[in-house]
mmCIF file of C-alpha atoms in Angstrom:
data_model
loop_
_atom_site.group_PDB
_atom_site.id
_atom_site.type_symbol
_atom_site.label_atom_id
_atom_site.label_comp_id
_atom_site.label_asym_id
_atom_site.label_seq_id
_atom_site.Cartn_x
_atom_site.Cartn_y
_atom_site.Cartn_z
ATOM 1 C CA GLY A 1 -51.500 -2.928 -30.715
ATOM 2 C CA PRO A 2 -52.493 -3.995 -27.119
ATOM 3 C CA SER A 3 -51.971 -1.085 -24.982
ATOM 4 C CA THR A 4 -51.652 -2.895 -21.258
ATOM 5 C CA GLY A 5 -49.395 -0.283 -19.837
ATOM 6 C CA ASP A 6 -46.560 -1.371 -16.904
ATOM 7 C CA PRO A 7 -46.263 -4.082 -14.482
ATOM 8 C CA ALA A 8 -49.616 -4.180 -11.790
ATOM 9 C CA ARG A 9 -47.382 -3.901 -8.787
ATOM 10 C CA ASP A 10 -45.390 -0.288 -8.300
ATOM 11 C CA PRO A 11 -41.935 -1.270 -6.518
ATOM 12 C CA GLU A 12 -41.350 0.465 -3.132
ATOM 13 C CA ALA A 13 -37.414 -0.360 -2.642
ATOM 14 C CA ASP A 14 -36.234 2.136 -0.335
ATOM 15 C CA GLY A 15 -32.499 0.816 -0.520
ATOM 16 C CA PRO A 16 -30.068 3.235 -2.195
ATOM 17 C CA SER A 17 -31.389 4.898 -5.920
ATOM 18 C CA THR A 18 -29.349 3.377 -7.781
ATOM 19 C CA GLY A 19 -31.551 3.024 -11.215
ATOM 20 C CA ASP A 20 -29.128 -0.349 -11.508
ATOM 21 C CA PRO A 21 -32.205 -3.405 -11.427
ATOM 22 C CA ALA A 22 -29.491 -5.811 -10.085
ATOM 23 C CA SER A 23 -28.282 -3.562 -7.280
ATOM 24 C CA ASP A 24 -31.926 -2.374 -6.183
ATOM 25 C CA PRO A 25 -34.116 -5.058 -6.852
ATOM 26 C CA GLU A 26 -37.424 -4.039 -6.764
ATOM 27 C CA PRO A 27 -39.302 -6.537 -4.318
ATOM 28 C CA ASP A 28 -42.992 -6.352 -6.453
ATOM 29 C CA ARG A 29 -42.092 -7.232 -9.885
ATOM 30 C CA PRO A 30 -39.204 -8.665 -11.717
ATOM 31 C CA SER A 31 -36.069 -6.127 -12.855
ATOM 32 C CA THR A 32 -37.493 -4.821 -16.005
ATOM 33 C CA GLY A 33 -33.757 -3.388 -17.049
ATOM 34 C CA ASP A 34 -33.193 -0.860 -19.325
ATOM 35 C CA PRO A 35 -36.488 -0.237 -21.838
ATOM 36 C CA ALA A 36 -37.069 -1.150 -24.744
ATOM 37 C CA ARG A 37 -37.747 1.357 -27.216
ATOM 38 C CA VAL A 38 -38.257 1.971 -31.651
ATOM 39 C CA GLU A 39 -38.124 5.800 -31.642
ATOM 40 C CA ALA A 40 -37.477 8.080 -34.370
ATOM 41 C CA PRO A 41 -34.655 9.809 -34.123
ATOM 42 C CA GLN A 42 -35.956 13.386 -34.422
ATOM 43 C CA ALA A 43 -35.439 16.187 -32.285
ATOM 44 C CA ALA A 44 -37.842 18.138 -30.835
ATOM 45 C CA PRO A 45 -39.953 20.657 -32.689
ATOM 46 C CA PRO A 46 -38.647 24.502 -32.062
ATOM 47 C CA ARG A 47 -40.964 26.383 -29.358
ATOM 48 C CA PRO A 48 -42.779 29.262 -30.264
ATOM 49 C CA ALA A 49 -40.848 33.171 -29.927
ATOM 50 C CA HIS A 50 -42.562 33.281 -26.350
ATOM 51 C CA ARG A 51 -43.887 30.883 -24.021
ATOM 52 C CA GLY A 52 -47.242 30.750 -25.160
ATOM 53 C CA ASP A 53 -49.650 28.621 -27.362
ATOM 54 C CA VAL A 54 -48.358 27.352 -30.844
ATOM 55 C CA ALA A 55 -49.151 30.972 -32.167
ATOM 56 C CA GLY A 56 -46.884 32.671 -30.181
ATOM 57 C CA ASN A 57 -49.374 33.862 -27.915
ATOM 58 C CA ALA A 58 -48.163 34.383 -23.823
ATOM 59 C CA PRO A 59 -49.902 32.253 -21.888
ATOM 60 C CA TYR A 60 -51.853 33.863 -18.476
ATOM 61 C CA ARG A 61 -49.994 34.115 -15.587
ATOM 62 C CA PRO A 62 -52.010 35.556 -12.399
ATOM 63 C CA GLU A 63 -50.182 38.601 -10.178
ATOM 64 C CA PRO A 64 -48.371 37.273 -7.380
ATOM 65 C CA GLN A 65 -50.464 37.091 -4.574
ATOM 66 C CA ALA A 66 -49.254 37.279 -1.153
ATOM 67 C CA MET A 67 -49.235 33.520 0.433
ATOM 68 C CA LYS A 68 -51.971 32.103 2.440
ATOM 69 C CA THR A 69 -51.971 28.898 4.223
ATOM 70 C CA SER A 70 -54.967 26.881 5.893
ATOM 71 C CA LYS A 71 -55.302 26.288 9.799
ATOM 72 C CA LYS A 72 -56.664 22.756 8.331
ATOM 73 C CA LEU A 73 -54.270 21.619 6.336
ATOM 74 C CA ARG A 74 -50.542 21.067 6.154
ATOM 75 C CA LEU A 75 -47.968 20.007 3.685
ATOM 76 C CA ILE A 76 -44.948 18.568 5.051
ATOM 77 C CA LEU A 77 -41.953 18.559 2.471
ATOM 78 C CA ASN A 78 -38.738 16.805 3.504
ATOM 79 C CA ASP A 79 -35.680 17.152 2.102
ATOM 80 C CA PRO A 80 -33.110 14.119 2.522
ATOM 81 C CA SER A 81 -30.069 15.511 1.071
ATOM 82 C CA GLY A 82 -28.193 15.908 4.308
ATOM 83 C CA ARG A 83 -29.140 12.183 4.935
ATOM 84 C CA LYS A 84 -26.098 9.867 3.941
ATOM 85 C CA ALA A 85 -27.955 6.902 5.338
ATOM 86 C CA PRO A 86 -32.134 5.566 6.424
ATOM 87 C CA TYR A 87 -32.643 6.266 10.505
ATOM 88 C CA ASP A 88 -34.831 4.488 12.791
ATOM 89 C CA ARG A 89 -35.264 7.822 14.418
ATOM 90 C CA CYS A 90 -37.375 11.054 14.324
ATOM 91 C CA ASP A 91 -36.093 13.703 13.900
ATOM 92 C CA VAL A 92 -37.832 15.054 10.849
ATOM 93 C CA GLU A 93 -41.331 16.517 10.643
ATOM 94 C CA LEU A 94 -42.818 13.704 8.111
ATOM 95 C CA CYS A 95 -42.312 11.186 11.584
ATOM 96 C CA ARG A 96 -42.470 13.990 14.399
ATOM 97 C CA SER A 97 -46.257 15.057 12.906
ATOM 98 C CA ILE A 98 -47.599 11.581 12.956
ATOM 99 C CA VAL A 99 -45.911 10.399 16.324
ATOM 100 C CA GLY A 100 -47.704 14.027 17.343
ATOM 101 C CA LEU A 101 -51.080 12.646 16.157
ATOM 102 C CA ILE A 102 -50.971 9.210 17.921
ATOM 103 C CA ASP A 103 -49.522 10.484 21.524
ATOM 104 C CA GLY A 104 -52.373 12.969 21.040
ATOM 105 C CA SER A 105 -54.855 10.636 19.857
ATOM 106 C CA LYS A 106 -58.463 10.016 22.565
ATOM 107 C CA LYS A 107 -60.032 7.236 20.878
ATOM 108 C CA THR A 108 -59.370 5.897 17.905
ATOM 109 C CA ILE A 109 -56.647 4.694 15.395
ATOM 110 C CA ASP A 110 -57.421 3.269 11.724
ATOM 111 C CA PHE A 111 -54.049 3.836 9.665
ATOM 112 C CA ALA A 112 -53.424 1.711 6.061
ATOM 113 C CA LEU A 113 -50.024 1.014 5.317
ATOM 114 C CA TYR A 114 -47.403 -1.272 2.903
ATOM 115 C CA GLY A 115 -45.750 -1.827 5.920
ATOM 116 C CA MET A 116 -43.272 -0.581 8.703
ATOM 117 C CA ARG A 117 -39.522 -1.022 9.118
ATOM 118 C CA ASN A 118 -37.343 0.728 11.632
ATOM 119 C CA GLN A 119 -39.849 3.256 13.155
ATOM 120 C CA SER A 120 -39.710 2.564 16.710
ATOM 121 C CA GLN A 121 -40.478 5.663 17.929
ATOM 122 C CA ILE A 122 -44.084 5.278 15.434
ATOM 123 C CA PHE A 123 -44.257 1.812 17.368
ATOM 124 C CA ASP A 124 -44.172 2.512 20.513
ATOM 125 C CA ALA A 125 -46.506 5.548 20.234
ATOM 126 C CA LEU A 126 -48.839 2.947 18.786
ATOM 127 C CA MET A 127 -47.855 0.903 22.200
ATOM 128 C CA ARG A 128 -48.970 3.902 24.023
ATOM 129 C CA ALA A 129 -52.067 4.477 22.410
ATOM 130 C CA ARG A 130 -53.329 1.636 23.288
ATOM 131 C CA LYS A 131 -52.184 1.110 27.111
ATOM 132 C CA ARG A 132 -54.095 4.170 27.227
ATOM 133 C CA GLY A 133 -57.229 2.320 25.877
ATOM 134 C CA VAL A 134 -57.188 3.881 22.199
ATOM 135 C CA ARG A 135 -59.013 1.050 19.622
ATOM 136 C CA ILE A 136 -56.272 1.177 17.218
ATOM 137 C CA ARG A 137 -57.206 -0.745 13.873
ATOM 138 C CA GLY A 138 -54.790 -1.086 11.160
ATOM 139 C CA ILE A 139 -54.061 -2.888 7.746
ATOM 140 C CA VAL A 140 -50.890 -3.690 5.591
ATOM 141 C CA ASP A 141 -50.245 -5.126 2.130
ATOM 142 C CA ARG A 142 -49.032 -9.160 1.897
ATOM 143 C CA THR A 143 -48.083 -10.943 -1.320
ATOM 144 C CA LEU A 144 -49.101 -13.972 -2.920
ATOM 145 C CA ASP A 145 -46.991 -15.895 -0.570
ATOM 146 C CA GLY A 146 -48.398 -14.000 2.319
ATOM 147 C CA LYS A 147 -45.390 -12.116 3.365
ATOM 148 C CA ASN A 148 -44.157 -8.052 3.494
ATOM 149 C CA TYR A 149 -41.918 -6.135 2.022
ATOM 150 C CA TYR A 150 -41.196 -3.973 5.183
ATOM 151 C CA SER A 151 -38.710 -6.211 8.213
ATOM 152 C CA SER A 152 -40.385 -4.222 11.473
ATOM 153 C CA THR A 153 -44.543 -5.235 9.331
ATOM 154 C CA GLU A 154 -44.368 -9.043 11.523
ATOM 155 C CA LYS A 155 -43.736 -7.576 14.775
ATOM 156 C CA LEU A 156 -46.200 -4.611 14.335
ATOM 157 C CA VAL A 157 -49.241 -7.222 13.376
ATOM 158 C CA ALA A 158 -48.449 -9.231 16.386
ATOM 159 C CA ALA A 159 -47.922 -6.447 19.050
ATOM 160 C CA LEU A 160 -51.200 -5.151 17.530
ATOM 161 C CA GLY A 161 -53.809 -7.826 17.228
ATOM 162 C CA THR A 162 -56.348 -5.850 15.173
ATOM 163 C CA VAL A 163 -54.318 -5.378 11.425
ATOM 164 C CA ARG A 164 -55.099 -7.179 8.710
ATOM 165 C CA ASP A 165 -54.024 -7.910 4.719
ATOM 166 C CA ASP A 166 -54.963 -8.312 1.159
ATOM 167 C CA LEU A 167 -53.992 -12.020 1.006
ATOM 168 C CA GLU A 168 -57.533 -13.335 0.459
ATOM 169 C CA SER A 169 -57.748 -10.629 -2.284
ATOM 170 C CA GLU A 170 -54.272 -11.374 -3.452
ATOM 171 C CA LYS A 171 -55.610 -15.164 -3.384
ATOM 172 C CA ARG A 172 -58.525 -14.946 -5.458
ATOM 173 C CA ALA A 173 -57.392 -12.259 -8.414
ATOM 174 C CA ALA A 174 -54.411 -15.222 -8.864
ATOM 175 C CA ARG A 175 -57.342 -18.102 -9.185
ATOM 176 C CA GLU A 176 -59.541 -15.507 -11.584
ATOM 177 C CA GLN A 177 -55.859 -14.434 -14.057
ATOM 178 C CA THR A 178 -55.495 -18.387 -13.957
ATOM 179 C CA ASP A 179 -58.925 -18.854 -15.439
ATOM 180 C CA LYS A 180 -58.951 -16.084 -17.771
ATOM 181 C CA MET A 181 -58.032 -16.316 -21.689
ATOM 182 C CA ASP A 182 -55.382 -14.167 -23.086
ATOM 183 C CA PRO A 183 -57.486 -11.838 -24.905
ATOM 184 C CA PHE A 184 -54.782 -10.399 -27.022
ATOM 185 C CA ALA A 185 -53.930 -14.102 -27.919
ATOM 186 C CA GLY A 186 -53.306 -13.868 -31.683
ATOM 187 C CA HIS A 187 -53.498 -9.852 -31.948
ATOM 188 C CA LYS A 188 -51.163 -8.627 -34.522
ATOM 189 C CA PRO A 189 -49.241 -6.094 -32.746
ATOM 190 C CA LEU A 190 -49.001 -2.406 -34.407
ATOM 191 C CA CYS A 191 -45.387 -1.909 -33.624
ATOM 192 C CA PRO A 192 -42.128 -4.701 -33.757
ATOM 193 C CA ARG A 193 -41.626 -6.423 -30.121
ATOM 194 C CA PRO A 194 -38.254 -5.191 -28.932
ATOM 195 C CA VAL A 195 -35.181 -8.668 -28.982
ATOM 196 C CA GLY A 196 -35.701 -9.813 -25.297
ATOM 197 C CA PHE A 197 -38.152 -8.446 -24.053
ATOM 198 C CA GLU A 198 -41.278 -10.360 -23.338
ATOM 199 C CA GLY A 199 -43.822 -7.953 -21.545
ATOM 200 C CA PRO A 200 -46.868 -6.362 -22.276
ATOM 201 C CA LEU A 201 -46.048 -4.463 -25.471
ATOM 202 C CA GLN A 202 -46.804 -0.711 -26.012
ATOM 203 C CA CYS A 203 -46.954 0.869 -29.487
ATOM 204 C CA LEU A 204 -46.608 4.932 -29.108
ATOM 205 C CA ALA A 205 -47.022 7.176 -30.714
ATOM 206 C CA TYR A 206 -46.843 11.254 -29.859
ATOM 207 C CA ASP A 207 -47.907 14.280 -32.410
ATOM 208 C CA LEU A 208 -44.764 16.942 -32.430
ATOM 209 C CA GLY A 209 -46.618 19.246 -35.065
ATOM 210 C CA ASP A 210 -44.447 18.575 -37.916
ATOM 211 C CA GLN A 211 -43.228 15.764 -36.313
ATOM 212 C CA CYS A 212 -44.304 12.151 -35.101
ATOM 213 C CA LEU A 213 -42.475 10.942 -31.716
ATOM 214 C CA LEU A 214 -42.754 6.688 -31.961
ATOM 215 C CA ALA A 215 -41.692 4.798 -29.494
ATOM 216 C CA ALA A 216 -42.145 0.432 -28.524
ATOM 217 C CA HIS A 217 -42.229 -0.134 -24.768
ATOM 218 C CA ALA A 218 -41.853 -3.554 -22.943
ATOM 219 C CA SER A 219 -40.282 -4.820 -20.044
ATOM 220 C CA ARG A 220 -37.321 -7.791 -20.156
ATOM 221 C CA GLU A 221 -39.458 -10.112 -17.934
ATOM 222 C CA PRO A 222 -43.398 -11.574 -19.235
ATOM 223 C CA LEU A 223 -45.658 -10.317 -16.762
ATOM 224 C CA ASP A 224 -49.581 -11.404 -16.123
ATOM 225 C CA GLY A 225 -51.050 -8.763 -14.591
ATOM 226 C CA SER A 226 -51.834 -10.123 -11.329
ATOM 227 C CA GLY A 227 -50.340 -9.022 -8.035
ATOM 228 C CA ALA A 228 -51.905 -5.437 -6.965
ATOM 229 C CA ILE A 229 -50.903 -4.109 -3.630
ATOM 230 C CA MET A 230 -52.273 -2.444 -0.795
ATOM 231 C CA HIS A 231 -49.772 0.860 -1.108
ATOM 232 C CA ASP A 232 -52.368 4.006 0.308
ATOM 233 C CA LYS A 233 -50.428 5.094 3.116
ATOM 234 C CA PHE A 234 -52.670 7.267 5.638
ATOM 235 C CA PHE A 235 -53.786 7.437 9.769
ATOM 236 C CA VAL A 236 -57.307 8.471 10.413
ATOM 237 C CA VAL A 237 -57.158 9.422 14.028
ATOM 238 C CA ASP A 238 -60.327 10.315 16.142
ATOM 239 C CA GLY A 239 -62.499 10.833 13.630
ATOM 240 C CA ARG A 240 -61.314 13.822 12.804
ATOM 241 C CA PHE A 241 -57.166 14.412 11.621
ATOM 242 C CA VAL A 242 -55.582 12.728 7.908
ATOM 243 C CA TRP A 243 -52.409 12.070 8.072
ATOM 244 C CA THR A 244 -51.410 10.872 4.506
ATOM 245 C CA GLY A 245 -49.280 11.246 1.299
ATOM 246 C CA SER A 246 -46.153 9.689 -0.399
ATOM 247 C CA THR A 247 -44.474 8.844 2.965
ATOM 248 C CA ASN A 248 -43.937 4.976 4.075
ATOM 249 C CA ALA A 249 -43.590 3.812 8.002
ATOM 250 C CA SER A 250 -39.978 2.785 7.036
ATOM 251 C CA ASP A 251 -36.251 4.457 8.135
ATOM 252 C CA SER A 252 -36.077 5.666 4.662
ATOM 253 C CA GLY A 253 -39.348 6.953 4.683
ATOM 254 C CA THR A 254 -40.610 8.832 7.903
ATOM 255 C CA GLY A 255 -36.672 8.611 8.663
ATOM 256 C CA GLY A 256 -36.030 11.197 6.298
ATOM 257 C CA TYR A 257 -34.076 9.388 3.805
ATOM 258 C CA ASN A 258 -36.299 9.785 0.465
ATOM 259 C CA ALA A 259 -37.779 12.704 -0.658
ATOM 260 C CA ASN A 260 -41.254 12.714 0.201
ATOM 261 C CA LEU A 261 -44.706 14.940 0.868
ATOM 262 C CA VAL A 262 -46.969 14.880 3.867
ATOM 263 C CA THR A 263 -50.490 16.284 4.376
ATOM 264 C CA VAL A 264 -52.179 16.658 7.478
ATOM 265 C CA ILE A 265 -55.733 17.588 7.644
ATOM 266 C CA ASP A 266 -57.539 18.293 10.293
ATOM 267 C CA ALA A 267 -61.349 17.762 9.068
ATOM 268 C CA PRO A 268 -63.849 15.707 9.923
ATOM 269 C CA LYS A 269 -65.147 15.498 6.472
ATOM 270 C CA VAL A 270 -62.345 14.533 5.064
ATOM 271 C CA ALA A 271 -61.507 11.514 7.873
ATOM 272 C CA ASP A 272 -64.958 10.536 7.226
ATOM 273 C CA LEU A 273 -64.291 9.197 3.582
ATOM 274 C CA PHE A 274 -61.138 8.813 4.359
ATOM 275 C CA THR A 275 -62.459 5.559 7.428
ATOM 276 C CA LEU A 276 -65.124 4.625 4.484
ATOM 277 C CA GLU A 277 -62.383 3.384 1.767
ATOM 278 C CA PHE A 278 -60.643 1.934 5.448
ATOM 279 C CA GLU A 279 -63.751 0.180 6.365
ATOM 280 C CA GLN A 280 -64.289 -1.651 3.114
ATOM 281 C CA MET A 281 -60.969 -3.264 3.414
ATOM 282 C CA TRP A 282 -60.975 -3.668 7.473
ATOM 283 C CA ALA A 283 -64.188 -4.736 7.900
ATOM 284 C CA ARG A 284 -65.590 -6.135 4.741
ATOM 285 C CA GLY A 285 -62.533 -7.460 3.295
ATOM 286 C CA LEU A 286 -62.755 -5.749 0.200
ATOM 287 C CA TYR A 287 -59.526 -4.742 -1.586
ATOM 288 C CA HIS A 288 -58.118 -3.733 -5.156
ATOM 289 C CA ASN A 289 -60.768 -4.767 -7.545
ATOM 290 C CA TYR A 290 -62.922 -5.769 -4.987
ATOM 291 C CA LYS A 291 -63.903 -2.529 -3.584
ATOM 292 C CA GLU A 292 -67.217 -0.862 -4.520
ATOM 293 C CA PRO A 293 -67.335 2.813 -5.180
ATOM 294 C CA PHE A 294 -69.404 4.906 -3.213
ATOM 295 C CA ASP A 295 -70.699 8.263 -3.316
ATOM 296 C CA GLY A 296 -68.899 11.348 -2.189
ATOM 297 C CA PRO A 297 -68.894 14.634 -1.508
ATOM 298 C CA TRP A 298 -65.375 14.129 -2.965
ATOM 299 C CA SER A 299 -64.769 17.891 -2.406
ATOM 300 C CA VAL A 300 -64.541 19.088 0.935
ATOM 301 C CA GLN A 301 -64.100 23.144 1.580
ATOM 302 C CA LEU A 302 -61.845 23.454 4.177
ATOM 303 C CA ASP A 303 -62.269 27.151 4.424
ATOM 304 C CA ASP A 304 -62.249 30.332 2.428
ATOM 305 C CA GLN A 305 -59.256 29.747 0.815
ATOM 306 C CA THR A 306 -58.774 25.774 0.517
ATOM 307 C CA ARG A 307 -60.677 22.693 -0.835
ATOM 308 C CA VAL A 308 -59.991 19.240 -0.971
ATOM 309 C CA GLU A 309 -60.486 16.882 -3.443
ATOM 310 C CA VAL A 310 -60.173 13.124 -2.223
ATOM 311 C CA LEU A 311 -59.875 10.518 -4.770
ATOM 312 C CA PHE A 312 -59.400 6.643 -4.025
ATOM 313 C CA SER A 313 -58.220 3.918 -6.548
ATOM 314 C CA PRO A 314 -59.024 1.404 -8.331
ATOM 315 C CA GLN A 315 -62.513 2.272 -7.712
ATOM 316 C CA HIS A 316 -62.417 6.183 -8.734
ATOM 317 C CA LYS A 317 -59.768 5.832 -11.481
ATOM 318 C CA PRO A 318 -58.196 9.187 -10.056
ATOM 319 C CA ILE A 319 -55.966 9.696 -13.119
ATOM 320 C CA THR A 320 -58.873 9.771 -15.585
ATOM 321 C CA ARG A 321 -60.897 11.480 -13.260
ATOM 322 C CA SER A 322 -58.694 13.819 -12.149
ATOM 323 C CA VAL A 323 -55.238 14.462 -12.552
ATOM 324 C CA ARG A 324 -55.236 13.984 -16.588
ATOM 325 C CA LYS A 325 -58.041 17.021 -16.138
ATOM 326 C CA LEU A 326 -56.046 18.911 -14.207
ATOM 327 C CA ILE A 327 -52.654 19.138 -16.750
ATOM 328 C CA GLN A 328 -55.529 19.286 -19.672
ATOM 329 C CA ARG A 329 -56.843 22.443 -18.089
ATOM 330 C CA ALA A 330 -53.566 24.122 -16.979
ATOM 331 C CA GLY A 331 -53.160 27.662 -18.136
ATOM 332 C CA TRP A 332 -49.186 28.517 -17.336
ATOM 333 C CA LYS A 333 -47.425 26.391 -15.133
ATOM 334 C CA ILE A 334 -47.122 22.609 -14.262
ATOM 335 C CA ASP A 335 -44.083 21.217 -11.834
ATOM 336 C CA ILE A 336 -44.050 17.243 -11.418
ATOM 337 C CA ALA A 337 -41.879 15.645 -8.895
ATOM 338 C CA VAL A 338 -43.220 11.761 -9.137
ATOM 339 C CA PHE A 339 -41.275 8.602 -8.260
ATOM 340 C CA PHE A 340 -42.955 6.523 -11.445
ATOM 341 C CA LEU A 341 -44.068 7.735 -14.711
ATOM 342 C CA THR A 342 -45.243 5.283 -16.754
ATOM 343 C CA HIS A 343 -49.318 5.961 -17.945
ATOM 344 C CA LYS A 344 -48.961 7.239 -21.128
ATOM 345 C CA GLY A 345 -52.316 9.305 -21.369
ATOM 346 C CA ILE A 346 -50.953 11.327 -18.634
ATOM 347 C CA THR A 347 -47.814 11.379 -21.393
ATOM 348 C CA GLU A 348 -49.601 12.236 -24.153
ATOM 349 C CA ASP A 349 -51.597 15.149 -21.620
ATOM 350 C CA LEU A 350 -47.645 16.829 -21.015
ATOM 351 C CA ILE A 351 -46.582 16.949 -24.569
ATOM 352 C CA LYS A 352 -49.544 18.793 -25.707
ATOM 353 C CA ALA A 353 -49.428 21.318 -22.397
ATOM 354 C CA HIS A 354 -46.050 21.646 -23.510
ATOM 355 C CA ARG A 355 -46.691 22.155 -27.125
ATOM 356 C CA ARG A 356 -49.332 25.168 -26.338
ATOM 357 C CA GLY A 357 -46.998 27.144 -24.132
ATOM 358 C CA VAL A 358 -47.337 25.576 -21.077
ATOM 359 C CA GLU A 359 -44.085 25.600 -18.754
ATOM 360 C CA VAL A 360 -43.551 21.800 -17.781
ATOM 361 C CA ARG A 361 -41.225 20.676 -15.688
ATOM 362 C CA VAL A 362 -40.413 17.282 -14.367
ATOM 363 C CA ILE A 363 -38.505 15.346 -12.026
ATOM 364 C CA LEU A 364 -38.083 11.300 -11.161
ATOM 365 C CA ASP A 365 -36.137 9.030 -9.602
ATOM 366 C CA ALA A 366 -33.574 6.926 -11.084
ATOM 367 C CA THR A 367 -34.618 3.704 -9.755
ATOM 368 C CA ALA A 368 -37.911 4.691 -12.153
ATOM 369 C CA ALA A 369 -35.785 5.886 -15.124
ATOM 370 C CA LYS A 370 -34.591 2.053 -15.707
ATOM 371 C CA ASN A 371 -38.002 0.826 -16.063
ATOM 372 C CA GLY A 372 -38.878 -0.230 -19.151
ATOM 373 C CA TYR A 373 -42.172 1.289 -19.283
ATOM 374 C CA SER A 374 -40.661 5.192 -17.883
ATOM 375 C CA LYS A 375 -41.766 7.610 -20.076
ATOM 376 C CA HIS A 376 -38.688 10.066 -19.407
ATOM 377 C CA GLU A 377 -36.916 9.872 -23.042
ATOM 378 C CA LEU A 378 -40.335 10.223 -24.610
ATOM 379 C CA LEU A 379 -40.919 13.471 -22.429
ATOM 380 C CA ARG A 380 -37.121 14.750 -23.556
ATOM 381 C CA ALA A 381 -37.580 14.239 -26.580
ATOM 382 C CA ALA A 382 -40.480 16.417 -26.965
ATOM 383 C CA GLY A 383 -38.614 19.270 -25.306
ATOM 384 C CA ILE A 384 -39.813 19.118 -22.067
ATOM 385 C CA PRO A 385 -36.725 19.896 -19.074
ATOM 386 C CA LEU A 386 -36.871 16.246 -17.122
ATOM 387 C CA LYS A 387 -34.096 15.718 -14.454
ATOM 388 C CA ILE A 388 -33.598 12.227 -12.691
ATOM 389 C CA GLU A 389 -32.561 12.747 -9.536
ATOM 390 C CA HIS A 390 -29.586 10.456 -8.316
ATOM 391 C CA TRP A 391 -29.118 10.879 -4.610
ATOM 392 C CA GLY A 392 -29.067 7.970 -1.862
ATOM 393 C CA GLY A 393 -32.310 8.169 -1.114
ATOM 394 C CA LYS A 394 -35.238 8.236 -3.515
ATOM 395 C CA MET A 395 -37.267 10.996 -5.071
ATOM 396 C CA HIS A 396 -40.460 9.067 -3.517
ATOM 397 C CA MET A 397 -42.939 11.761 -4.097
ATOM 398 C CA LYS A 398 -46.223 11.457 -5.912
ATOM 399 C CA SER A 399 -46.923 14.953 -6.585
ATOM 400 C CA ALA A 400 -47.428 17.759 -8.590
ATOM 401 C CA VAL A 401 -48.091 21.633 -8.608
ATOM 402 C CA ILE A 402 -50.813 22.898 -11.304
ATOM 403 C CA ASP A 403 -50.818 26.950 -11.866
ATOM 404 C CA GLU A 404 -49.236 27.406 -8.630
ATOM 405 C CA GLU A 405 -53.008 26.712 -7.280
ATOM 406 C CA VAL A 406 -53.472 23.120 -7.265
ATOM 407 C CA VAL A 407 -51.437 20.722 -5.226
ATOM 408 C CA ILE A 408 -51.882 16.453 -5.821
ATOM 409 C CA THR A 409 -50.342 14.030 -3.351
ATOM 410 C CA GLY A 410 -51.025 10.836 -2.342
ATOM 411 C CA SER A 411 -49.539 7.506 -2.473
ATOM 412 C CA MET A 412 -50.282 6.983 -5.902
ATOM 413 C CA ASN A 413 -47.695 6.488 -8.914
ATOM 414 C CA TRP A 414 -48.729 7.850 -11.933
ATOM 415 C CA THR A 415 -48.763 3.938 -13.361
ATOM 416 C CA SER A 416 -51.747 2.098 -15.170
ATOM 417 C CA ALA A 417 -50.980 0.096 -11.548
ATOM 418 C CA GLY A 418 -51.735 2.160 -9.716
ATOM 419 C CA GLU A 419 -55.281 3.729 -10.415
ATOM 420 C CA GLY A 420 -56.411 0.526 -11.907
ATOM 421 C CA GLY A 421 -55.260 -2.140 -9.484
ATOM 422 C CA ASN A 422 -53.526 -1.112 -5.936
ATOM 423 C CA ASP A 423 -55.715 0.063 -3.537
ATOM 424 C CA GLU A 424 -53.988 3.927 -3.361
ATOM 425 C CA ASN A 425 -54.912 7.220 -1.705
#
């Protein structure tokens, strides 16, 4: 059937992670409610005698080596377990790291943020930088009605006067969506639509060896596929430093209430790539699928031990080009911590990796698990260990570690919207 995927807009609701659409509304799309499913009630197939391939061969596992760190790259993790509420403070490294970069800036700051909420120390640092002559330019998200989800965004826009947004691209996409005919009109789906679920229908089938896992996924509300978001989260400082990751500039993001990961990179070549992306949006007004792909080099060698690959959505299709290939090549271990996982191709790759003996472990957020396209039940049915984090804040990371050698991180949820419509890094 028409596997149109999940809703076009990835939510960033930073309130309590209740997992209940009624009490935890998502600002960027209708609450989809409980997933609609038609699944074969079959147990997962037995695992091989060893955690190896389906023939029982143990996978290759490298010998432990001493940890080596790079002076050019820092990974900053936030443990929110001690936080009882969002904070307008700067007492976690997620926040201190960006305030330090802003306070140390000499010439330029470019940022692309989903928005800002109750982060006075980041706001004040930007005002100090502007006062000492640093050129500051910014980009934020706008909905079709011109609003931003975060309550302090308008204050930031008014104070700087150099912040632009994706509103015109939103309007253009809405006009073009109205003019389009439904490409699946009259198409007979290959699976029954669950009663009461009106969104795009996914007909799914996964091979478990001696069994087949079947499912039908849809959202409760009809979706038109429009409404991509400017979901980037990065700062470029003095054409040298890049601060990026899954963290929003909010009391629950940089305030430390959610689980997040930030990467700080000291590399002019990496900064140049982020600046090219920024200029498309800020200077040329190109967002979402109106952006143009640009040539690399995408792979930047930071030092003898560390290499960085930089990709942007939607023009570089990072799930297809990178994430899926890394999962497919995994030799022995995959650890995933992702806010949303609704991508059917990634789901297929994880099931195949599990079947060939790779140790796969997944953590998702409770809010995401309520989405009608969430694949957590399918992964569990395939025998993959998967936990749903249900703390006060959110498990907001978009990260994975492959074979304890490769880290995937950034702003992109593992969804078709994250890869194919939103502005992501």
